[in-house]
Coordinates of C-alpha atoms in Angstrom, one line a residue:
M1 CA 166.7 31.9 -30.0
K2 CA 167.9 29.7 -27.1
R3 CA 165.6 29.5 -24.0
S4 CA 166.8 30.7 -20.6
R5 CA 168.6 28.1 -18.5
V6 CA 166.2 29.1 -15.6
S7 CA 162.8 27.4 -16.0
S8 CA 161.1 28.7 -12.9
V9 CA 161.5 31.0 -9.9
V10 CA 161.2 29.3 -6.4
L11 CA 160.8 31.3 -3.2
D12 CA 162.1 29.1 -0.4
P13 CA 161.9 30.6 3.1
V14 CA 163.7 27.6 4.7
R15 CA 167.2 27.9 3.1
E16 CA 169.8 30.5 4.0
S17 CA 168.9 33.9 2.6
L18 CA 170.8 35.4 -0.2
I19 CA 172.5 38.7 0.1
S20 CA 172.1 40.7 -3.2
S21 CA 174.5 43.5 -2.1
S22 CA 177.4 41.6 -0.4
G23 CA 180.0 44.2 -1.5
A24 CA 178.3 46.7 0.7
L25 CA 180.0 44.9 3.6
L26 CA 183.0 47.0 2.6
L27 CA 180.9 50.2 3.1
G28 CA 179.9 49.2 6.5
E29 CA 183.5 48.4 7.5
A30 CA 184.7 51.7 6.1
A31 CA 182.0 53.5 8.3
R32 CA 183.3 51.6 11.3
V33 CA 186.9 52.5 10.6
A34 CA 185.9 56.2 10.2
G35 CA 183.9 56.1 13.3
L36 CA 181.0 57.5 11.3
D37 CA 178.3 55.3 13.0
R38 CA 179.4 56.5 16.4
L39 CA 179.8 60.1 15.4
L40 CA 176.4 60.3 13.8
S41 CA 174.8 58.7 16.7
S42 CA 176.2 61.1 19.2
A43 CA 175.6 64.2 16.9
L44 CA 171.9 63.3 16.5
A45 CA 171.2 62.2 20.0
P46 CA 169.3 65.4 20.8
W47 CA 166.7 64.5 18.2
R48 CA 166.1 61.0 19.5
P49 CA 162.8 60.6 21.3
A50 CA 163.0 58.9 24.7
R51 CA 161.2 55.7 23.6
A52 CA 162.7 55.5 20.1
I53 CA 163.8 52.1 19.0
H54 CA 166.0 53.3 16.0
D55 CA 168.9 55.5 16.5
P56 CA 168.8 58.6 14.2
G57 CA 172.5 58.2 13.3
K58 CA 171.9 54.6 12.2
V59 CA 168.9 55.7 10.2
L60 CA 170.9 58.3 8.3
L61 CA 173.7 55.8 7.8
D62 CA 171.3 53.2 6.4
L63 CA 169.8 55.8 4.0
A64 CA 173.3 56.7 2.9
S65 CA 174.1 53.1 2.2
A66 CA 170.9 52.7 0.2
V67 CA 171.9 55.8 -1.9
A68 CA 175.4 54.4 -2.4
L69 CA 173.9 51.1 -3.6
G70 CA 172.1 53.2 -6.3
G71 CA 168.9 54.4 -4.5
D72 CA 167.5 57.8 -5.3
C73 CA 164.7 58.2 -2.8
A74 CA 163.8 57.3 0.8
A75 CA 161.7 54.3 -0.3
D76 CA 164.8 52.6 -1.7
L77 CA 165.8 52.0 1.8
A78 CA 163.7 48.7 1.4
V79 CA 166.8 47.3 -0.4
V80 CA 168.7 47.7 2.8
R81 CA 165.8 46.6 5.1
A82 CA 165.5 43.3 3.1
Q83 CA 169.1 42.3 4.2
P84 CA 169.1 42.3 8.0
D85 CA 172.0 39.9 8.2
L86 CA 174.2 42.5 6.5
F87 CA 172.8 45.8 7.7
G88 CA 171.0 44.9 11.0
P89 CA 167.6 46.1 11.9
V90 CA 166.5 49.1 9.7
A91 CA 163.8 51.6 10.3
S92 CA 160.5 51.7 8.6
D93 CA 159.5 54.3 6.0
P94 CA 157.3 56.2 8.4
T95 CA 160.1 56.3 11.0
V96 CA 162.5 57.6 8.3
S97 CA 159.9 60.2 7.2
R98 CA 159.4 61.5 10.7
L99 CA 163.1 61.8 11.4
V100 CA 163.8 63.8 8.2
T101 CA 160.8 66.1 9.1
T102 CA 162.2 66.5 12.7
L103 CA 165.7 67.4 11.5
A104 CA 164.3 69.8 8.9
A105 CA 162.2 71.6 11.5
D106 CA 165.5 72.3 13.5
I107 CA 167.7 72.7 10.4
E108 CA 169.8 75.5 11.9
A109 CA 171.1 73.1 14.6
A110 CA 170.8 69.7 12.9
L111 CA 172.7 70.6 9.8
P112 CA 175.8 71.7 11.6
A113 CA 175.6 68.6 13.8
I114 CA 175.6 66.3 10.8
R115 CA 178.5 68.3 9.1
A116 CA 180.5 68.2 12.3
A117 CA 180.2 64.4 12.4
R118 CA 181.3 64.2 8.8
A119 CA 184.3 66.4 9.4
Q120 CA 185.4 64.3 12.3
A121 CA 185.0 61.1 10.4
R122 CA 186.9 62.6 7.5
A123 CA 189.8 63.5 9.9
G124 CA 189.9 59.9 11.1
V125 CA 190.0 58.5 7.4
W126 CA 192.8 61.0 6.4
A127 CA 194.8 60.1 9.6
R128 CA 194.8 56.4 8.5
R129 CA 195.4 56.9 4.9
R130 CA 195.7 60.2 3.2
P131 CA 193.8 60.2 -0.1
L132 CA 196.3 62.7 -1.6
S133 CA 199.9 61.9 -2.6
G134 CA 202.8 63.7 -1.0
Q135 CA 203.1 65.2 2.4
A136 CA 200.4 67.4 4.0
G137 CA 201.2 71.1 3.8
T138 CA 203.6 70.8 0.8
R139 CA 203.0 71.8 -2.8
E140 CA 204.8 68.7 -4.2
G141 CA 201.6 66.6 -4.4
G142 CA 200.5 67.5 -0.9
Q143 CA 198.5 70.5 -1.8
V144 CA 194.7 70.2 -1.1
I145 CA 192.7 71.3 -4.1
L146 CA 189.1 72.4 -3.6
D147 CA 186.9 72.6 -6.7
L148 CA 183.8 74.8 -6.4
D149 CA 181.0 74.6 -9.0
A150 CA 177.3 75.3 -9.2
T151 CA 175.1 72.8 -11.0
L152 CA 171.4 72.4 -11.8
V153 CA 169.0 69.7 -10.4
G154 CA 165.7 69.5 -12.1
A155 CA 162.3 69.3 -10.4
H156 CA 159.2 67.8 -12.0
S157 CA 156.7 69.2 -9.5
E158 CA 156.2 72.4 -7.5
K159 CA 158.6 71.9 -4.7
E160 CA 159.7 74.7 -2.3
L161 CA 162.0 77.1 -3.9
A162 CA 162.1 75.1 -7.2
Q163 CA 162.3 78.0 -9.7
P164 CA 163.2 78.7 -13.3
T165 CA 167.0 78.6 -13.7
H166 CA 169.4 80.7 -15.8
K167 CA 169.5 77.8 -18.4
R168 CA 165.7 77.8 -18.8
T169 CA 165.1 74.7 -16.8
F170 CA 163.1 74.3 -13.6
G171 CA 164.5 73.2 -10.2
F172 CA 167.4 74.0 -8.0
S173 CA 171.0 75.3 -8.2
P174 CA 173.1 73.7 -5.5
M175 CA 176.7 74.9 -4.8
C176 CA 179.2 72.1 -4.6
V177 CA 182.7 71.9 -3.2
F178 CA 185.0 68.8 -3.8
V179 CA 188.4 67.6 -2.7
D180 CA 190.3 66.5 -5.9
H181 CA 192.1 63.2 -5.0
G182 CA 194.4 63.5 -8.0
E183 CA 195.2 61.3 -10.8
H184 CA 195.2 58.2 -8.5
G185 CA 191.8 58.7 -7.0
T186 CA 188.4 60.2 -7.4
G187 CA 187.3 62.8 -5.0
E188 CA 184.9 63.5 -2.1
P189 CA 182.3 66.1 -1.6
L190 CA 182.9 68.6 1.3
V191 CA 179.8 70.8 0.7
L192 CA 176.5 70.5 -1.1
Q193 CA 174.6 73.7 -0.4
L194 CA 171.1 73.7 -1.7
R195 CA 169.9 76.9 -3.4
G196 CA 166.8 77.9 -5.1
G197 CA 166.6 77.7 -9.0
K198 CA 167.0 81.4 -9.4
A199 CA 170.5 81.5 -7.5
S200 CA 173.2 82.8 -9.7
P201 CA 176.3 80.7 -10.5
W202 CA 178.3 84.1 -10.1
D203 CA 177.1 85.0 -6.6
K204 CA 180.2 86.0 -4.7
E205 CA 178.5 85.6 -1.2
D206 CA 177.5 81.9 -2.0
H207 CA 181.1 81.2 -3.1
I208 CA 182.5 82.7 0.1
T209 CA 180.0 80.7 2.2
A210 CA 180.7 77.5 0.4
L211 CA 184.4 77.9 0.8
D212 CA 184.3 78.6 4.5
L213 CA 182.1 75.5 5.0
A214 CA 184.5 73.4 3.0
L215 CA 187.5 74.6 5.0
A216 CA 185.7 73.5 8.1
Q217 CA 185.2 70.0 6.7
L218 CA 189.0 69.6 6.2
P219 CA 191.3 68.2 9.0
E220 CA 192.8 71.1 10.7
Q221 CA 196.4 70.3 9.7
E222 CA 195.3 70.3 6.0
R223 CA 194.0 73.8 5.9
G224 CA 197.3 75.7 5.5
Q225 CA 198.1 74.6 1.9
V226 CA 194.9 74.8 0.0
L227 CA 194.3 75.7 -3.6
V228 CA 190.8 77.0 -4.6
R229 CA 189.7 76.3 -8.2
T230 CA 186.5 77.5 -9.9
D231 CA 185.4 78.5 -13.4
S232 CA 184.7 82.1 -14.3
G233 CA 181.5 82.0 -12.1
G234 CA 183.9 82.5 -9.0
C235 CA 185.9 85.4 -10.6
S236 CA 184.7 88.2 -8.4
K237 CA 186.9 90.7 -6.6
A238 CA 185.3 89.9 -3.2
F239 CA 185.9 86.2 -3.6
L240 CA 189.5 86.6 -4.7
H241 CA 190.2 89.0 -1.8
H242 CA 188.6 86.5 0.7
I243 CA 190.8 83.8 -0.6
T244 CA 193.9 85.9 -0.3
E245 CA 193.0 87.1 3.1
T246 CA 192.5 83.6 4.2
G247 CA 196.1 82.8 3.1
L248 CA 195.1 80.4 0.4
E249 CA 196.1 80.1 -3.3
Y250 CA 193.6 80.2 -6.2
S251 CA 193.2 79.3 -9.8
I252 CA 190.0 81.0 -11.1
G253 CA 188.6 81.2 -14.5
F254 CA 188.8 84.8 -15.8
P255 CA 186.2 86.1 -18.3
A256 CA 187.7 86.8 -21.8
H257 CA 186.3 90.4 -22.0
E258 CA 187.5 93.2 -24.3
T259 CA 190.2 94.2 -21.8
V260 CA 191.7 90.7 -22.2
K261 CA 191.5 91.0 -26.0
S262 CA 193.3 94.4 -25.9
A263 CA 196.0 92.9 -23.5
I264 CA 196.5 90.0 -26.0
E265 CA 196.9 92.3 -28.9
A266 CA 199.5 94.3 -26.9
I267 CA 201.8 91.5 -25.8
P268 CA 204.9 90.7 -27.9
A269 CA 204.9 87.5 -30.0
Q270 CA 207.8 86.1 -27.8
A271 CA 205.7 86.1 -24.8
W272 CA 203.8 82.9 -25.9
R273 CA 205.0 79.7 -24.6
A274 CA 204.2 76.1 -25.8
A275 CA 201.3 74.6 -23.8
V276 CA 201.5 70.9 -22.5
D277 CA 199.0 68.2 -21.8
G278 CA 198.6 66.3 -18.6
D279 CA 201.6 64.1 -19.3
G280 CA 203.8 67.0 -19.8
E281 CA 204.0 66.6 -23.5
P282 CA 203.7 69.5 -26.0
R283 CA 199.9 70.2 -26.8
D284 CA 199.6 70.7 -30.6
G285 CA 198.3 74.1 -31.6
A286 CA 198.2 75.5 -28.0
Q287 CA 200.1 78.3 -26.5
V288 CA 200.1 80.1 -23.1
A289 CA 201.2 83.6 -22.0
E290 CA 200.9 86.0 -19.0
I291 CA 199.1 89.3 -19.7
T292 CA 199.1 90.7 -16.1
A293 CA 201.3 93.7 -17.0
W294 CA 199.1 94.6 -20.0
M295 CA 195.7 94.5 -18.1
P296 CA 194.2 97.9 -17.5
T297 CA 193.5 99.2 -14.0
P298 CA 189.9 98.4 -13.1
T299 CA 187.6 101.5 -12.9
R300 CA 185.8 102.3 -9.7
N301 CA 182.0 101.5 -9.4
S302 CA 179.3 102.2 -6.9
R303 CA 178.7 98.5 -6.1
P304 CA 179.7 97.2 -2.6
G305 CA 182.9 95.5 -2.1
P306 CA 186.5 96.0 -3.4
N307 CA 187.1 97.9 -6.6
H308 CA 190.5 96.4 -7.4
W309 CA 191.9 92.9 -7.9
P310 CA 194.3 91.3 -5.2
A311 CA 197.8 92.7 -5.4
Q312 CA 199.5 89.3 -6.4
M313 CA 197.0 88.3 -9.0
R314 CA 198.4 86.9 -12.2
V315 CA 196.3 86.6 -15.4
I316 CA 197.3 83.8 -17.8
V317 CA 195.8 83.2 -21.1
R318 CA 195.7 80.2 -23.5
R319 CA 195.2 80.3 -27.1
E320 CA 194.4 77.2 -29.2
R321 CA 193.2 76.4 -32.6
P322 CA 189.5 75.1 -32.1
H323 CA 188.6 71.6 -33.1
P324 CA 186.6 71.2 -36.3
G325 CA 183.0 72.5 -35.8
A326 CA 183.8 74.6 -32.7
Q327 CA 182.2 78.1 -32.8
L328 CA 184.3 81.0 -32.1
R329 CA 183.3 84.0 -29.9
L330 CA 183.5 87.7 -30.7
V331 CA 186.5 88.1 -28.4
D332 CA 188.4 85.2 -30.0
P333 CA 191.0 87.0 -32.3
D334 CA 192.5 85.7 -35.5
G335 CA 190.7 82.2 -35.3
W336 CA 192.2 81.4 -31.9
R337 CA 190.0 80.0 -29.0
I338 CA 190.9 82.1 -26.0
T339 CA 190.6 81.0 -22.3
C340 CA 192.0 82.8 -19.3
F341 CA 192.4 82.2 -15.6
A342 CA 193.9 84.2 -12.6
T343 CA 196.1 82.7 -10.0
N344 CA 198.4 83.9 -7.2
T345 CA 200.8 81.0 -7.4
T346 CA 204.4 81.7 -7.8
G347 CA 207.7 79.9 -7.1
P348 CA 210.1 77.4 -8.6
G349 CA 208.6 74.8 -11.0
W350 CA 205.3 76.7 -11.6
T351 CA 205.8 77.5 -15.2
L352 CA 203.0 79.0 -17.3
A353 CA 202.3 75.7 -18.9
A354 CA 202.2 73.9 -15.5
L355 CA 199.8 76.4 -14.1
E356 CA 197.6 76.1 -17.1
V357 CA 197.5 72.3 -16.9
R358 CA 196.7 72.5 -13.2
H359 CA 193.8 74.8 -13.9
R360 CA 192.4 72.7 -16.8
Q361 CA 192.3 69.7 -14.4
R362 CA 189.4 71.6 -12.9
A363 CA 187.2 69.7 -15.3
R364 CA 187.4 66.8 -12.8
A365 CA 184.8 68.7 -10.8
E366 CA 182.3 67.9 -13.7
D367 CA 183.0 64.2 -13.3
R368 CA 182.3 64.5 -9.6
I369 CA 179.0 66.3 -10.2
R370 CA 178.0 63.6 -12.7
A371 CA 178.9 60.9 -10.2
L372 CA 176.8 62.6 -7.5
K373 CA 173.8 62.8 -9.9
D374 CA 174.3 59.1 -10.2
T375 CA 174.4 58.8 -6.4
G376 CA 171.1 60.3 -5.3
M377 CA 171.5 64.0 -6.2
R378 CA 169.6 63.8 -9.5
N379 CA 166.3 63.6 -7.6
L380 CA 165.5 65.7 -4.6
P381 CA 162.6 63.6 -3.3
F382 CA 160.9 65.9 -0.6
Y383 CA 158.7 68.9 -1.0
G384 CA 160.2 71.0 1.8
F385 CA 163.5 72.9 1.0
A386 CA 165.0 72.1 4.4
Q387 CA 164.1 68.4 4.0
N388 CA 165.9 68.4 0.6
Q389 CA 168.9 69.9 2.3
I390 CA 168.9 67.0 4.7
W391 CA 168.7 64.7 1.6
L392 CA 171.8 66.4 0.2
E393 CA 173.7 65.6 3.5
I394 CA 172.7 62.0 3.0
V395 CA 174.0 62.1 -0.6
S396 CA 177.2 63.5 0.8
L397 CA 177.5 60.7 3.2
A398 CA 176.8 58.1 0.5
A399 CA 179.5 59.6 -1.8
E400 CA 182.0 59.8 1.1
L401 CA 181.4 56.2 2.0
L402 CA 182.2 55.2 -1.5
A403 CA 185.3 57.4 -1.6
W404 CA 186.5 56.4 1.8
T405 CA 186.1 52.7 1.0
Q406 CA 188.2 53.1 -2.1
T407 CA 190.8 55.0 -0.1
L408 CA 191.1 52.6 2.8
A409 CA 190.6 49.3 1.0
W410 CA 193.0 49.5 -1.9
D411 CA 196.5 50.6 -2.8
P412 CA 196.8 54.0 -4.3
H413 CA 197.8 52.6 -7.8
E414 CA 195.0 50.0 -7.9
P415 CA 192.6 50.9 -10.7
A416 CA 189.6 50.4 -8.4
R417 CA 190.6 53.6 -6.6
R418 CA 189.6 55.6 -9.7
W419 CA 186.3 53.8 -10.5
E420 CA 183.2 55.9 -10.6
P421 CA 180.2 54.8 -8.4
K422 CA 178.4 53.1 -11.4
R423 CA 181.3 50.8 -12.0
L424 CA 182.0 50.2 -8.4
R425 CA 178.4 49.1 -7.8
L426 CA 178.4 46.8 -10.8
R427 CA 181.7 45.1 -10.0
I428 CA 181.9 45.2 -6.2
L429 CA 178.8 46.2 -4.3
A430 CA 176.2 44.3 -6.2
V431 CA 177.7 40.8 -6.0
A432 CA 175.3 38.3 -4.4
G433 CA 176.4 36.0 -1.7
R434 CA 175.0 33.6 0.9
I435 CA 175.2 33.8 4.7
I436 CA 176.7 30.5 6.0
R437 CA 176.4 29.7 9.7
T438 CA 178.9 27.2 10.9
G439 CA 180.9 26.7 14.1
R440 CA 178.9 29.5 15.8
R441 CA 180.2 31.9 13.3
R442 CA 178.7 33.6 10.3
R443 CA 180.5 33.7 6.9
L444 CA 179.6 35.4 3.8
R445 CA 180.1 33.1 0.7
L446 CA 180.6 34.8 -2.6
P447 CA 180.3 33.3 -6.1
R448 CA 183.5 31.3 -6.9
E449 CA 183.9 32.7 -10.4
W450 CA 183.2 36.4 -9.7
P451 CA 185.8 38.3 -11.6
W452 CA 186.5 40.7 -8.8
N453 CA 186.6 38.6 -5.8
R454 CA 190.3 39.4 -5.3
L455 CA 189.4 43.1 -4.8
I456 CA 186.7 42.3 -2.3
D457 CA 189.1 40.0 -0.5
T458 CA 192.0 42.4 -0.4
G459 CA 189.7 45.3 0.4
W460 CA 188.1 43.5 3.4
H461 CA 191.4 42.5 4.9
A462 CA 192.8 46.0 4.5
L463 CA 189.8 47.5 6.3
R464 CA 189.9 45.0 9.0
T465 CA 193.6 45.7 9.6
T466 CA 193.5 49.5 9.2

């Protein structure tokens, strides 16, 4: 075994300090372009003590930067604090703890203030470079797709409202809403609404609240052409009526109950059409059909809310031969795996196959949740429920910084636009550099042979000229 080329470690306080997160310079520039630093400072001004040294907005932005770099608790702010040449003066851990406690104590006012700042920053970013293809307000690539999904976050101690979940774990069940950037991008979180562990993934009121909060996060001119996508957890009459009354479209998973099985048995064989994959090519062993006309009328019940589905709702079903080892359900007839969804989309070009592909792309929300859990959401570090809700806002800020940096720094067809946070950190954010002071100017010198220097260089110049 060969020995390491490094024979010893030397701590030399005289030489120029190394920057271990040089790529984070792009995050800071994206925050400046979005106006996030200014907006957060203004929004949180009421919670700044008269003699405070550190601005609350700057503290939250520093925390978000630490989370974007891979931190998962407030103590990881030390990574940012250790690099003042890059991030400036950073608050101490006690100052951060006091700020989070102060904001949590006034959560009803502080939370809307933070969210308003995020919404204004998002409008600024989208005005400079829209992360979606196509024109705003059009279906041809311009449609804004919102993905709603509940997830589970574990807790390893008795935190406030940490409870047993429906999957027999212990922790919380936040409701998430994302914007899908499409095939040439990732996505950004609009809402991370913390809920107790016992919260149901099928709660219609939580879905309605999350959707309303998400619409408030979008730029005003983008709210007229929105598609709402969820799994079957969002399939309630009240939620679908709310979407319809708001003037939006939807693509919602529909439970394959006995009524669906009866409708499938009643439709003629010629009603089935070939399904396609994401590239528009035929999908082997998969077919789609519309069963709206064969669905029975819902029976009235005593529960509050509407007793009927929206008037323009269509129910579309896909059948597919399961892959080897897959287990069929009781409602899967004749060896077919059945999945259904409901939509109110009509018009030229929206064939059954196209609608089914669009709904299946809802799986990108699972990727967004996984990326969030890799960006601070896996661990809710505080005991108090309100404090952990503030933490989720910090996680949202971190994820938005990453997404906005990708949107503003690189061309839409650049592969780096699609990188998940883990890869972005490894290749761009974590590169070491050295601050060089020359000619009354400070320069950041990067390693000459770093493979992704081109992306850092082009990203920096794009942000500076945006």
